Coordinates of C-alpha atoms in Angstrom, one line a residue:
X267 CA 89.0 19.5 192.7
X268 CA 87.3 19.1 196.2
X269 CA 84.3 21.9 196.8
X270 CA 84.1 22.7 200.6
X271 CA 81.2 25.2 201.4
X272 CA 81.5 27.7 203.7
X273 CA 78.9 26.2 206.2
X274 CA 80.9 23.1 206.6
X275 CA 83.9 24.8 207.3
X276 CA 82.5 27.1 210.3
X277 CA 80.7 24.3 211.9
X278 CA 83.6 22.4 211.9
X279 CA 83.8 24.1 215.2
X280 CA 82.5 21.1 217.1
X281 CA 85.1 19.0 215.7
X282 CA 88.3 18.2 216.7
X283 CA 89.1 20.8 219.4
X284 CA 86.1 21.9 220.3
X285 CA 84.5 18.8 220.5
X286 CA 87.3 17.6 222.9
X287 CA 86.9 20.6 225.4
X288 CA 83.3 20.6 224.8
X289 CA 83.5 16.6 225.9
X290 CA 85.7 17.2 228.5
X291 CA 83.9 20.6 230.0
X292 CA 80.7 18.0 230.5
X293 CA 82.5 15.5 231.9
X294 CA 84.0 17.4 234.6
X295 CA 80.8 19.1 235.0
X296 CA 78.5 16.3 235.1
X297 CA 81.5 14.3 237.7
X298 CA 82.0 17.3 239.9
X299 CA 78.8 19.3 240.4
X300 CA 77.3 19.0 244.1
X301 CA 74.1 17.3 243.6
X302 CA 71.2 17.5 246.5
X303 CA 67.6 17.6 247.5
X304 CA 65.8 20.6 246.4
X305 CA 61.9 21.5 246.7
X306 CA 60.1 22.7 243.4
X307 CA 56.5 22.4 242.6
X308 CA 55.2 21.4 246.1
X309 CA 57.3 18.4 245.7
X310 CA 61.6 17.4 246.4
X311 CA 63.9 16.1 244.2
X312 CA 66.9 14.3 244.3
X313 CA 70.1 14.7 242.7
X314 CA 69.1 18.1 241.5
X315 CA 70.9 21.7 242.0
X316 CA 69.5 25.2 241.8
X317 CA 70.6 27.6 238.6
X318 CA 73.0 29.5 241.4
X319 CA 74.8 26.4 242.6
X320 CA 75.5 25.6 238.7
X321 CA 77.0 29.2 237.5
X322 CA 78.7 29.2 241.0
X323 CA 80.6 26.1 240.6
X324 CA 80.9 26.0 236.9
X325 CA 82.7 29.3 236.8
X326 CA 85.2 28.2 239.3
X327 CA 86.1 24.8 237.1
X328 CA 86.3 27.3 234.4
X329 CA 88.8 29.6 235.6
X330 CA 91.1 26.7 236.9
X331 CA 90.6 25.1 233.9
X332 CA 94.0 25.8 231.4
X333 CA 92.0 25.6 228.7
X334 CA 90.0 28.7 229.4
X335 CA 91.8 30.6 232.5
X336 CA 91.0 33.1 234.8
X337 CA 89.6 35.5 232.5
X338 CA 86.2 33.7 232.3
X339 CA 83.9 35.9 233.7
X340 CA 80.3 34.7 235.1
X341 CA 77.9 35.7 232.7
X342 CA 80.3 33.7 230.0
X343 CA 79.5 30.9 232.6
X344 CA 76.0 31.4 231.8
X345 CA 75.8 31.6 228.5
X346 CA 77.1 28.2 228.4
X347 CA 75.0 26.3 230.8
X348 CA 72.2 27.9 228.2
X349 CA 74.0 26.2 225.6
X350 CA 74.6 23.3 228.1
X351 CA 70.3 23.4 228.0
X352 CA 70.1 23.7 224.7
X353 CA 71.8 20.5 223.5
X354 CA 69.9 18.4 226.6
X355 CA 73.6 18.4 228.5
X356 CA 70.8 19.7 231.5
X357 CA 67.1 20.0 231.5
X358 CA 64.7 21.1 234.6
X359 CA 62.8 18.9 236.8
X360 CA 59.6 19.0 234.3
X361 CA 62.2 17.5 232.0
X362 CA 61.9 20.5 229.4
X363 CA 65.1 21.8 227.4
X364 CA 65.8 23.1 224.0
X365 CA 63.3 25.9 224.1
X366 CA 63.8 26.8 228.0
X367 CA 66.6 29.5 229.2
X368 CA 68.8 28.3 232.1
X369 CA 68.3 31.1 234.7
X370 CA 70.9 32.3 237.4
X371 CA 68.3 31.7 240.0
X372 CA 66.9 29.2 242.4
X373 CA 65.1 27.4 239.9
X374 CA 65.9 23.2 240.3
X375 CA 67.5 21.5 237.5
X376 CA 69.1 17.5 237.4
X377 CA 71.2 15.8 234.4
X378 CA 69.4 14.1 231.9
X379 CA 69.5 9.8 231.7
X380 CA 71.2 9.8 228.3
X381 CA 74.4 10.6 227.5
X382 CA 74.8 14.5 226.1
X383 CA 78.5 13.7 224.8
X384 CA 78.9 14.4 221.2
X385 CA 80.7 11.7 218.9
X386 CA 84.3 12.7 217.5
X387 CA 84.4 13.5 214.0
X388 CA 86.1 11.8 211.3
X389 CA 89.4 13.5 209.2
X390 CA 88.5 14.1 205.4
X391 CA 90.8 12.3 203.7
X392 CA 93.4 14.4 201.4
X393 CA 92.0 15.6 198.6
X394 CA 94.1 13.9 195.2
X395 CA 93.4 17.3 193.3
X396 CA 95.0 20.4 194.7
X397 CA 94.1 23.6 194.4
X398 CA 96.8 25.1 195.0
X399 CA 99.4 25.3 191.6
X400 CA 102.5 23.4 191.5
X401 CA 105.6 24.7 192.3
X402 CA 107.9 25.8 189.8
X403 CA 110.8 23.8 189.8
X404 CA 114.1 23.2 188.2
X405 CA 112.8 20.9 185.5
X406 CA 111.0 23.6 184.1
X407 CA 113.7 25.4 182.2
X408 CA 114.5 26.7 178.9
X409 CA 117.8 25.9 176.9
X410 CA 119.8 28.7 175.8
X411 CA 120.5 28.7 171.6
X412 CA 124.4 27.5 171.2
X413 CA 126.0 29.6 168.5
X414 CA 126.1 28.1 165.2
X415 CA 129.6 29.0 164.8
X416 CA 131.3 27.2 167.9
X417 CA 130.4 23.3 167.0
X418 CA 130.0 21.7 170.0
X419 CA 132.0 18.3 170.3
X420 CA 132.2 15.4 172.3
X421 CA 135.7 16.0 174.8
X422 CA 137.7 13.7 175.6
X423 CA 139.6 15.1 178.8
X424 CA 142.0 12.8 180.7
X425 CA 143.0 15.8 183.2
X426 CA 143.3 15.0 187.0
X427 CA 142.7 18.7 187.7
X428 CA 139.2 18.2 185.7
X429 CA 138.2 15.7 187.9
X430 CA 139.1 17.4 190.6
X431 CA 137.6 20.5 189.9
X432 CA 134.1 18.7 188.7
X433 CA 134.1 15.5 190.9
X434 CA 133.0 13.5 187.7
X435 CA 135.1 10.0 186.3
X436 CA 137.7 10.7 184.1
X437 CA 136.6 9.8 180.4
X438 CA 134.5 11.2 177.8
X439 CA 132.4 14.5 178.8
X440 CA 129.9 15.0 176.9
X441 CA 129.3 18.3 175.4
X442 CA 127.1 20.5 178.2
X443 CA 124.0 22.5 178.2
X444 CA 123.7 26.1 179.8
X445 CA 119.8 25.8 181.2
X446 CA 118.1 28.6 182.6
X447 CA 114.6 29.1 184.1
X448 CA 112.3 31.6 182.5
X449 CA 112.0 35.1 183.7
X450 CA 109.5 34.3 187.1
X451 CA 106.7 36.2 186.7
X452 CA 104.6 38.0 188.9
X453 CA 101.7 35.5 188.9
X454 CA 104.6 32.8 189.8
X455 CA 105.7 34.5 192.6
X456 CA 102.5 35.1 194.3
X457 CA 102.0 31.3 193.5
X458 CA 105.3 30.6 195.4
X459 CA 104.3 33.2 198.3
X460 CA 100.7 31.5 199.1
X461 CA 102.1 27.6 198.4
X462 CA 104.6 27.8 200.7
X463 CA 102.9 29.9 203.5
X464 CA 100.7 27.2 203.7
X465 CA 102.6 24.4 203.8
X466 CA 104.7 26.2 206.5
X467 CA 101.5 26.5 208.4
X468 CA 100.4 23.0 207.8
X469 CA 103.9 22.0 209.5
X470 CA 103.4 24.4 212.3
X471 CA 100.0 22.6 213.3
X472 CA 100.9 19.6 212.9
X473 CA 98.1 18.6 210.9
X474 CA 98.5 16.0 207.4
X475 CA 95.8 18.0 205.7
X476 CA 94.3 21.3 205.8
X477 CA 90.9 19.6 204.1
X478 CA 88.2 21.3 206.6
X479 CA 90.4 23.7 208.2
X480 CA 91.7 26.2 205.5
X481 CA 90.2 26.4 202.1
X482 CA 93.3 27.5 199.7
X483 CA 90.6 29.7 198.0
X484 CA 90.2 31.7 200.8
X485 CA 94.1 32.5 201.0
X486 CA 94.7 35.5 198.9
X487 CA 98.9 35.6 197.9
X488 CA 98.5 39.5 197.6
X489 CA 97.4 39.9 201.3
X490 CA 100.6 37.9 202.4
X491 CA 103.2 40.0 200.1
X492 CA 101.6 42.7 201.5
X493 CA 102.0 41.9 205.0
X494 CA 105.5 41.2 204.6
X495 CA 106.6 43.5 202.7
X496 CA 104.3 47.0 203.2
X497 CA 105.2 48.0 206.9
X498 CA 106.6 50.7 208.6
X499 CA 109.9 51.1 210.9
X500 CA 107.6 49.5 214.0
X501 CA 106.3 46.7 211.8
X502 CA 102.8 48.0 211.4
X503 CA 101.3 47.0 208.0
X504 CA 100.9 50.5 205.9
X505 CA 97.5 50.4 204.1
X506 CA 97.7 51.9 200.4
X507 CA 94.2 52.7 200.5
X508 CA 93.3 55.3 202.9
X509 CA 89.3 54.3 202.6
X510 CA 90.1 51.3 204.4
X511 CA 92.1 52.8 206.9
X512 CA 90.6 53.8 211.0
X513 CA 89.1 57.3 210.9
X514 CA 91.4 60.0 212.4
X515 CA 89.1 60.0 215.4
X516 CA 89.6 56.6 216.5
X517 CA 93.3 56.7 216.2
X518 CA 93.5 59.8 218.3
X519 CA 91.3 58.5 221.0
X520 CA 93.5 54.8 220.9
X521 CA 96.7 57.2 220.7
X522 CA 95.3 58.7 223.9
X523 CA 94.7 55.6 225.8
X524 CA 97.6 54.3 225.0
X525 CA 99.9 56.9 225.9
X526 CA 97.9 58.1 229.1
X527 CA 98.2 60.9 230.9
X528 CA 100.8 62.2 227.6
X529 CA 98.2 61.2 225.1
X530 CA 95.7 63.9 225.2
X531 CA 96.0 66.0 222.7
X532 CA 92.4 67.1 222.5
X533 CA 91.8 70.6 223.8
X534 CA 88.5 70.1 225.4
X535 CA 88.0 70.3 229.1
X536 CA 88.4 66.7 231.1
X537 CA 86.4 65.6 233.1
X538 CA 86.3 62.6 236.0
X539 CA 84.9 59.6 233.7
X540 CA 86.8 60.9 230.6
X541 CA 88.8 58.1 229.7
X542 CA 85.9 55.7 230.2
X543 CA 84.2 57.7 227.5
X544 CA 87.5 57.3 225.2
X545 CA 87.5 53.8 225.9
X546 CA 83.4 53.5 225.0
X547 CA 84.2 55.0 221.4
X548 CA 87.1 52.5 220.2
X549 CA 84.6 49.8 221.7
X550 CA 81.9 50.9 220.0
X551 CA 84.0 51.4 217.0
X552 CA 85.1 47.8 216.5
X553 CA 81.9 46.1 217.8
X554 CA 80.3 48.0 214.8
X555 CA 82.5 46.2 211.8
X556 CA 80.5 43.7 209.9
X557 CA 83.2 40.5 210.6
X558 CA 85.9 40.2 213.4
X559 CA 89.2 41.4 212.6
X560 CA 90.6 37.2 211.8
X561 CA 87.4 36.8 209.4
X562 CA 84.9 34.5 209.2
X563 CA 87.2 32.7 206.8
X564 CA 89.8 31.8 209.3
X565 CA 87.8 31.1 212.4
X566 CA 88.2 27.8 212.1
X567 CA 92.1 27.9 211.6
X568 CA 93.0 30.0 214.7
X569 CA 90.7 27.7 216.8
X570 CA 93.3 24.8 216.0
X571 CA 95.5 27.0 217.4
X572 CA 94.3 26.7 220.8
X573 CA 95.9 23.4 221.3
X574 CA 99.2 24.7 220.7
X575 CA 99.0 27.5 223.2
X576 CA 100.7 25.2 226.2
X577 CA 103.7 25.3 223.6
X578 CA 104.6 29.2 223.5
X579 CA 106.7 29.5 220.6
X580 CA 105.1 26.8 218.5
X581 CA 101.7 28.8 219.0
X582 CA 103.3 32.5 218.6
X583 CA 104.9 31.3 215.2
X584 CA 101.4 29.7 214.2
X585 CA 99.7 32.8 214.7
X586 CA 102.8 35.0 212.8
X587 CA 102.1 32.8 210.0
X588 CA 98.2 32.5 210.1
X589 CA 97.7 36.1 210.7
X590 CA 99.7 36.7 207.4
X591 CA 96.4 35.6 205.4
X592 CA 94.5 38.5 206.8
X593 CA 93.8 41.5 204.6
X594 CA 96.1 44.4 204.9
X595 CA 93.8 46.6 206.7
X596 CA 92.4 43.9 209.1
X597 CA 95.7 43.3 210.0
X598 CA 96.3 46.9 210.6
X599 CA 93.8 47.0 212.8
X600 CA 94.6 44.2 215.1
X601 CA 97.8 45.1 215.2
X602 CA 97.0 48.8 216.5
X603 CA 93.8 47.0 219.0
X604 CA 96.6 44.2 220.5
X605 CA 99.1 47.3 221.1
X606 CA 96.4 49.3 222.9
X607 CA 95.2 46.2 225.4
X608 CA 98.5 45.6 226.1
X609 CA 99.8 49.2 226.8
X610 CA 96.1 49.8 228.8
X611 CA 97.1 46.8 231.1
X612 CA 100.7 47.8 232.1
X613 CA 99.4 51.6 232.9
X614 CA 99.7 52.3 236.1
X615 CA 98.7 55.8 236.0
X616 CA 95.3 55.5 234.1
X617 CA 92.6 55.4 236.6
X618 CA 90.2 52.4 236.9
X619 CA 88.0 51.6 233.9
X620 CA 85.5 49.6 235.7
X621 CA 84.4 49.8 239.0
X622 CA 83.9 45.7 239.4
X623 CA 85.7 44.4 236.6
X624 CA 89.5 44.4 236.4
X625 CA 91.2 46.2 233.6
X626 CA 92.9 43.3 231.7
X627 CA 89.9 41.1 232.2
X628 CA 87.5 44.4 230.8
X629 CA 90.2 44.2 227.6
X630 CA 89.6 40.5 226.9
X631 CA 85.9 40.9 227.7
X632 CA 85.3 44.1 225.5
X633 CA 87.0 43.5 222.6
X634 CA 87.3 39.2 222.2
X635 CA 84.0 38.9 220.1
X636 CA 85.5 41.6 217.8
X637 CA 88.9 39.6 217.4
X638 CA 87.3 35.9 217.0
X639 CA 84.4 34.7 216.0
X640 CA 82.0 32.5 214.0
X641 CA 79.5 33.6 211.7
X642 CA 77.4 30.9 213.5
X643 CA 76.7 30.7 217.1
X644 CA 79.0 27.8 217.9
X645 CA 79.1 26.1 221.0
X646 CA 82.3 27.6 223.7
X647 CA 82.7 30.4 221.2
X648 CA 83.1 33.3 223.6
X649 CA 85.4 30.9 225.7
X650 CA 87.3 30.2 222.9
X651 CA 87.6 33.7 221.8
X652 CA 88.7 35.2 225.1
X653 CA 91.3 32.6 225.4
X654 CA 93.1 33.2 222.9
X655 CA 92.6 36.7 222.4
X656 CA 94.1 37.0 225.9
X657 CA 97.1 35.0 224.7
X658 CA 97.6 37.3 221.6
X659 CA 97.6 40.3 223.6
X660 CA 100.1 38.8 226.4
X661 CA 102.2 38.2 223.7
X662 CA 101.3 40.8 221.1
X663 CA 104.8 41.6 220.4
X664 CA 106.2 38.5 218.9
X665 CA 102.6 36.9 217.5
X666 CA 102.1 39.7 215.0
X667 CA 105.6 39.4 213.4
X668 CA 106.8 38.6 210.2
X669 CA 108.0 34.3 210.6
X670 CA 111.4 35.0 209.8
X671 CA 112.0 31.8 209.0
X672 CA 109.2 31.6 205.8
X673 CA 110.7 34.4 204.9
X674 CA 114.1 32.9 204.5
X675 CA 113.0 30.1 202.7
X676 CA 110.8 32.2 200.0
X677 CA 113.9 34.3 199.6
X678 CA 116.2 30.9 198.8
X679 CA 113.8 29.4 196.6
X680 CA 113.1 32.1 194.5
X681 CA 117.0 32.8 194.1
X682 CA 117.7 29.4 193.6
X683 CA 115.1 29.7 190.5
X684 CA 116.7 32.6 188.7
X685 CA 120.3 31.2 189.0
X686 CA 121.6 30.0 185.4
X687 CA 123.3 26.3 185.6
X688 CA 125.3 24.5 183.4
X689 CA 124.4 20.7 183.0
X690 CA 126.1 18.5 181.3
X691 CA 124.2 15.5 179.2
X692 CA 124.1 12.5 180.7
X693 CA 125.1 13.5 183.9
X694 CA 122.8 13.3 187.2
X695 CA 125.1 15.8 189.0
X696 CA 124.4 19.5 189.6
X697 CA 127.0 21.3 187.7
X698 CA 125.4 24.8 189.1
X699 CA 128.7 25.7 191.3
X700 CA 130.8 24.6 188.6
X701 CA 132.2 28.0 185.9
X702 CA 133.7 26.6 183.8
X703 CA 135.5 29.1 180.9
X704 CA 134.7 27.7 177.9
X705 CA 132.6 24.5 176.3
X706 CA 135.1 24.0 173.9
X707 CA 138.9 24.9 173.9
X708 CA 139.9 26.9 171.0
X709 CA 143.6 28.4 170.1
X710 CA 144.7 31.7 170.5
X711 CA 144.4 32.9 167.1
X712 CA 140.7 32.0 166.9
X713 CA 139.8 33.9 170.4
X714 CA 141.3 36.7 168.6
X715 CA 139.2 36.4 165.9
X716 CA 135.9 36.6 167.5
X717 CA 137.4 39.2 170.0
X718 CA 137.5 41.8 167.2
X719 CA 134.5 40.5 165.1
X720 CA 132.6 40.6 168.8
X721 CA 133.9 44.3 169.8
X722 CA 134.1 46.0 165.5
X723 CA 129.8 46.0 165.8
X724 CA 129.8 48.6 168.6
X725 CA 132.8 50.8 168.0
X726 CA 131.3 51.2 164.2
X727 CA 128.4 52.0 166.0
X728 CA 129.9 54.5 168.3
X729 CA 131.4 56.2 164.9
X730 CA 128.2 56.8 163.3
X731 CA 127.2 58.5 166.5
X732 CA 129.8 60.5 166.6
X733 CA 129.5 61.9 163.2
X734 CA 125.6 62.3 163.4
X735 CA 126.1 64.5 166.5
X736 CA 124.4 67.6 165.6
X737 CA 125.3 69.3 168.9
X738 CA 128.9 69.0 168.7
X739 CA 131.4 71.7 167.4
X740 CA 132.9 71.5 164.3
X741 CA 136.5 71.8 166.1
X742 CA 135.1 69.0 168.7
X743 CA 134.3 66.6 166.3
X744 CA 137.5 66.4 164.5
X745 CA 139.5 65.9 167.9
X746 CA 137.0 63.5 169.1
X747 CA 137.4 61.3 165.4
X748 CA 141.1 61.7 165.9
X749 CA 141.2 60.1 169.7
X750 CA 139.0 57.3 167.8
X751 CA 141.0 57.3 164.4
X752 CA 144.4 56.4 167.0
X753 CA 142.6 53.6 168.7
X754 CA 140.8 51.7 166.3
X755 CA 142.6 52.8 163.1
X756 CA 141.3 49.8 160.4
X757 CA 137.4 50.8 161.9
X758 CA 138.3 54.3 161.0
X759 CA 140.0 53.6 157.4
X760 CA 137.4 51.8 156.3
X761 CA 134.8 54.1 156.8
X762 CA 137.0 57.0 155.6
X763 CA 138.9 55.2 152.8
X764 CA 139.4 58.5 150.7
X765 CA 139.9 62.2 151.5
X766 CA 136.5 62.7 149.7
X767 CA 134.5 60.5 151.7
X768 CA 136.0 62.2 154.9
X769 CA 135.1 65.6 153.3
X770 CA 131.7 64.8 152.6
X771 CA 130.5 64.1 156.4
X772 CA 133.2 67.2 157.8
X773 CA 133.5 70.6 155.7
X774 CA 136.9 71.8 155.1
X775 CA 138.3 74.3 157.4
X776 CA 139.0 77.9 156.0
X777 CA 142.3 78.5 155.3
X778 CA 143.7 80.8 158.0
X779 CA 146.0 84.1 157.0
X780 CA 149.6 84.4 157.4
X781 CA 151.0 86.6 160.8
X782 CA 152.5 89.2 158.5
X783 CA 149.1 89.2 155.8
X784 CA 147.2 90.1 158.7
X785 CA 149.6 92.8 160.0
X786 CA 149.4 94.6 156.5
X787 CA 145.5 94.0 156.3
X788 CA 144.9 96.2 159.7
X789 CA 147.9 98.9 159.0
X790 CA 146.8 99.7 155.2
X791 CA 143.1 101.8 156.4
X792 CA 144.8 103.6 158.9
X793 CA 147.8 105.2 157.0
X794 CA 145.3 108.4 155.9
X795 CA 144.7 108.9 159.6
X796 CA 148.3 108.2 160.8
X797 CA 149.6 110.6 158.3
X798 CA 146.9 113.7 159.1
X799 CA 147.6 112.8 163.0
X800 CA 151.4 113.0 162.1
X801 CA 151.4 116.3 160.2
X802 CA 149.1 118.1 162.8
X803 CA 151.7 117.4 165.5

């Protein structure tokens, strides 16, 4: 099987995608930036700009630019004219780069002679050896034993109903097969659950291979039941393990942004700057976890994403399916961040969290490098993180729920699995909605043969319960072994052939006295005393 290493697969960054924007982002740079005389070291120079003209003009491209938006803020700009000076995209007037920092300033810089655009990578081919296991299919069945005492012939059936009923050529039918898959264990089922998650993903992208963008060994089938299944009535995953859980803290102080002015429940005194504070401990909070909440793992498959985000539901469903992958409590947590940007933006009452900055673009800005990110520095990284974090937060409601349709389909495949069929030799067509009675026809008096021999194995059973009963009454057992002597009379003989064999599992009842015995029994110690009471009155 094919061994990707983890380096390879976070610097494929610069392919595909980001190699197209990062091409085009030079271009356009490179075509549109205002180049003029400028004075440095006691000397001019032509075709040059200043460090402010750059930023200044690159950060309006930016935030026209649909690939990145409005949400680009200048210091991103600067970051990537650094990385721009870096990779000898730009280099000062002394011709240095690599080592040198691109300043906001008026310090003179020019385009180099060679071109800085970076060649576009070729696909791996698809690996012949999968990974992943095969699914379990139909062929993969067990035959069920045909009882020895039905002998199971050849038919010849000449009915016009029959061929009605089974849409197969009058003639001979051969004798059929019941077939039935093995129980699916759990193993199977997670197999199923993480095969076909990716595939649907793979179809959602639009991509022949996931070689270099998803390593199946990364994709644990445990995380994705989970994540389906484990959720509460607002479709929040429910983490089993509290440890992994938020503390208390940071849920109350989310809970209270989100829910502003109604969300304080803390009994401490505000204060003008309060929820600036609250807002500095859940950043602080996230910023502090060792990976972004879509791991390091699956950078590189939410960047593809970013081509898709022109095509709203074809990216929304991409991300339902790829943020199934993510561990329970990762998921959790994004879930619960996404909720509280969104509700933070639409609050009209909660008072200004920056002074400069506006409060959607302070979201993005704040929380983007802990949503997405490399564990590389990668070239348009922060870009690409704040783009489509801002998209996942626009449309947190939909991106962060369960694909409905990959649902469905798990559900029919596994159903299909369990259901018994009955095949019949020789024949290529799928007898499964087919019932028929019997295999064989067999007269009346036979079915009543095996109907008793069937049915005699219980009810004997049922009578050797009912005498063993130790908690039943004398009186209750012999009415109850009546009812069953009525109703199955030769079941009951032959366990009680003689009177002896009955009155060895029930004792004999004592023989009750006669009215009028009884009557002289009581009046004979009494007389004495009826005959003293008599003669003193």
């Amino acid at each position: 099987a094919h061994i990707i290493n983890t380096k390879y697969v976070l610097n494929k960054t610069l392919e595909w995608i980001s190699v197209l924007q990062w091409n085009e982002t030079i271009k356009l740079f490179r075509g549109g930036m205002p180049l003029k005389r400028h004075w440095a070291y006691f000397r001019s120079y032509d075709n040059s700009f200043t460090g402010s003209e750059a930023v200044d003009w690159l950060h309006e491209l930016l935030k026209r630019n649909h690939n990145f938006g409005p949400e680009v803020s200048r210091y991103q700009t600067l970051q990537l004219l650094r990385k721009f000076m870096k990779n000898h995209v730009v280099e000062d007037v002394k011709g240095r780069y690599g080592k040198e920092d691109f300043e906001d300033s008026g310090q003179v810089y020019r385009f180099p002679p060679t071109s800085p655009l970076k060649p576009l990578p070729q696909r791996t081919p698809v690996s012949e050896n999968c990974d992943l296991p095969r699914l379990i299919r139909w062929d993969d069945y067990e035959e069920l034993p045909q009882p020895e005492k039905i002998p199971m012939k050849s038919l010849i059936l000449n009915s016009e109903t029959w061929n009605k009923r089974h849409s197969i050529a009058i003639g001979e039918v051969h004798e059929c097969k019941i077939v039935r898959r093995t129980d699916i264990t759990p193993k199977q089922v997670d197999q199923i659950w993480k095969k076909m998650t990716i595939a649907h993903l793979q179809r959602v992208l639009g991509l022949k291979t996931m070689d270099g963008v998803l390593d199946p060994k990364h994709v644990n089938a445990k995380h994705i039941i989970h994540n389906v299944f484990s959720v509460n009535k607002t479709g929040i995953v429910i983490v089993k393990n509290k440890a992994e859980d938020m503390p208390y803290w940071v849920l109350s102080a989310m809970k209270c942004l989100a829910n502003w002015p109604n969300g304080r429940e803390t009994k401490q005194p505000m204060y003008p700057g309060f929820e600036r504070d609250v807002l500095r401990t859940v950043a602080e909070y996230f910023q502090r976890l060792k990976e972004p909440l879509l791991t390091f793992q699956l950078y590189e498959v939410f960047v593809n994403i970013l081509s898709l985000l022109q095509q709203k539901e074809v990216a929304a469903e991409a991300l339902q399916v790829c943020s199934l992958l993510l561990p329970p409590a990762n998921r959790r947590r994004l879930q619960l961040l996404l909720r509280l940007m969104a509700r933070v933006c639409q609050n009209p009452a909660l008072p200004p969290l920056n002074d400069a900055i506006a409060t959607r673009t302070l979201m993005v800005q704040t929380f983007s490098r802990c949503i997405l990110g490399s564990a590389e520095e990668v070239d348009l990284d922060e870009l690409l993180a704040t783009k489509l974090v801002t998209f996942m937060m626009e449309h947190h409601e939909s991106v962060l729920r369960v694909p409905s349709n990959l649902h469905r389909h798990v559900d029919d495949h596994l159903s299909h699995l369990r259901r018994v069929q009955i095949k019949y030799a020789g024949a290529d067509t799928d007898a499964s909605l087919v019932s028929p009675s019997y295999c064989r026809k067999i007269s009346r008096a036979e079915f009543e043969e095996q109907r008793v021999s069937s049915s005699q194995g219980p009810m004997q059973e049922l009578l050797e319960g009912l005498i063993a009963d130790t908690e039943l009454s004398a009186k209750d057992k012999r009415k109850r072994l009546k009812q069953f002597q009525k109703s199955y009379p030769e079941i009951y003989r032959r366990r009680f052939p003689t009177a002896e064999s009955k009155a060895a599992v029930l004792p004999e009842r004592a023989p009750r006295l006669k009215p009028q015995l009884m009557l002289l029994t009581l009046k004979k110690p009494f007389q004495p005393f009826q005959r003293s009471w008599s003669f003193r009155t």
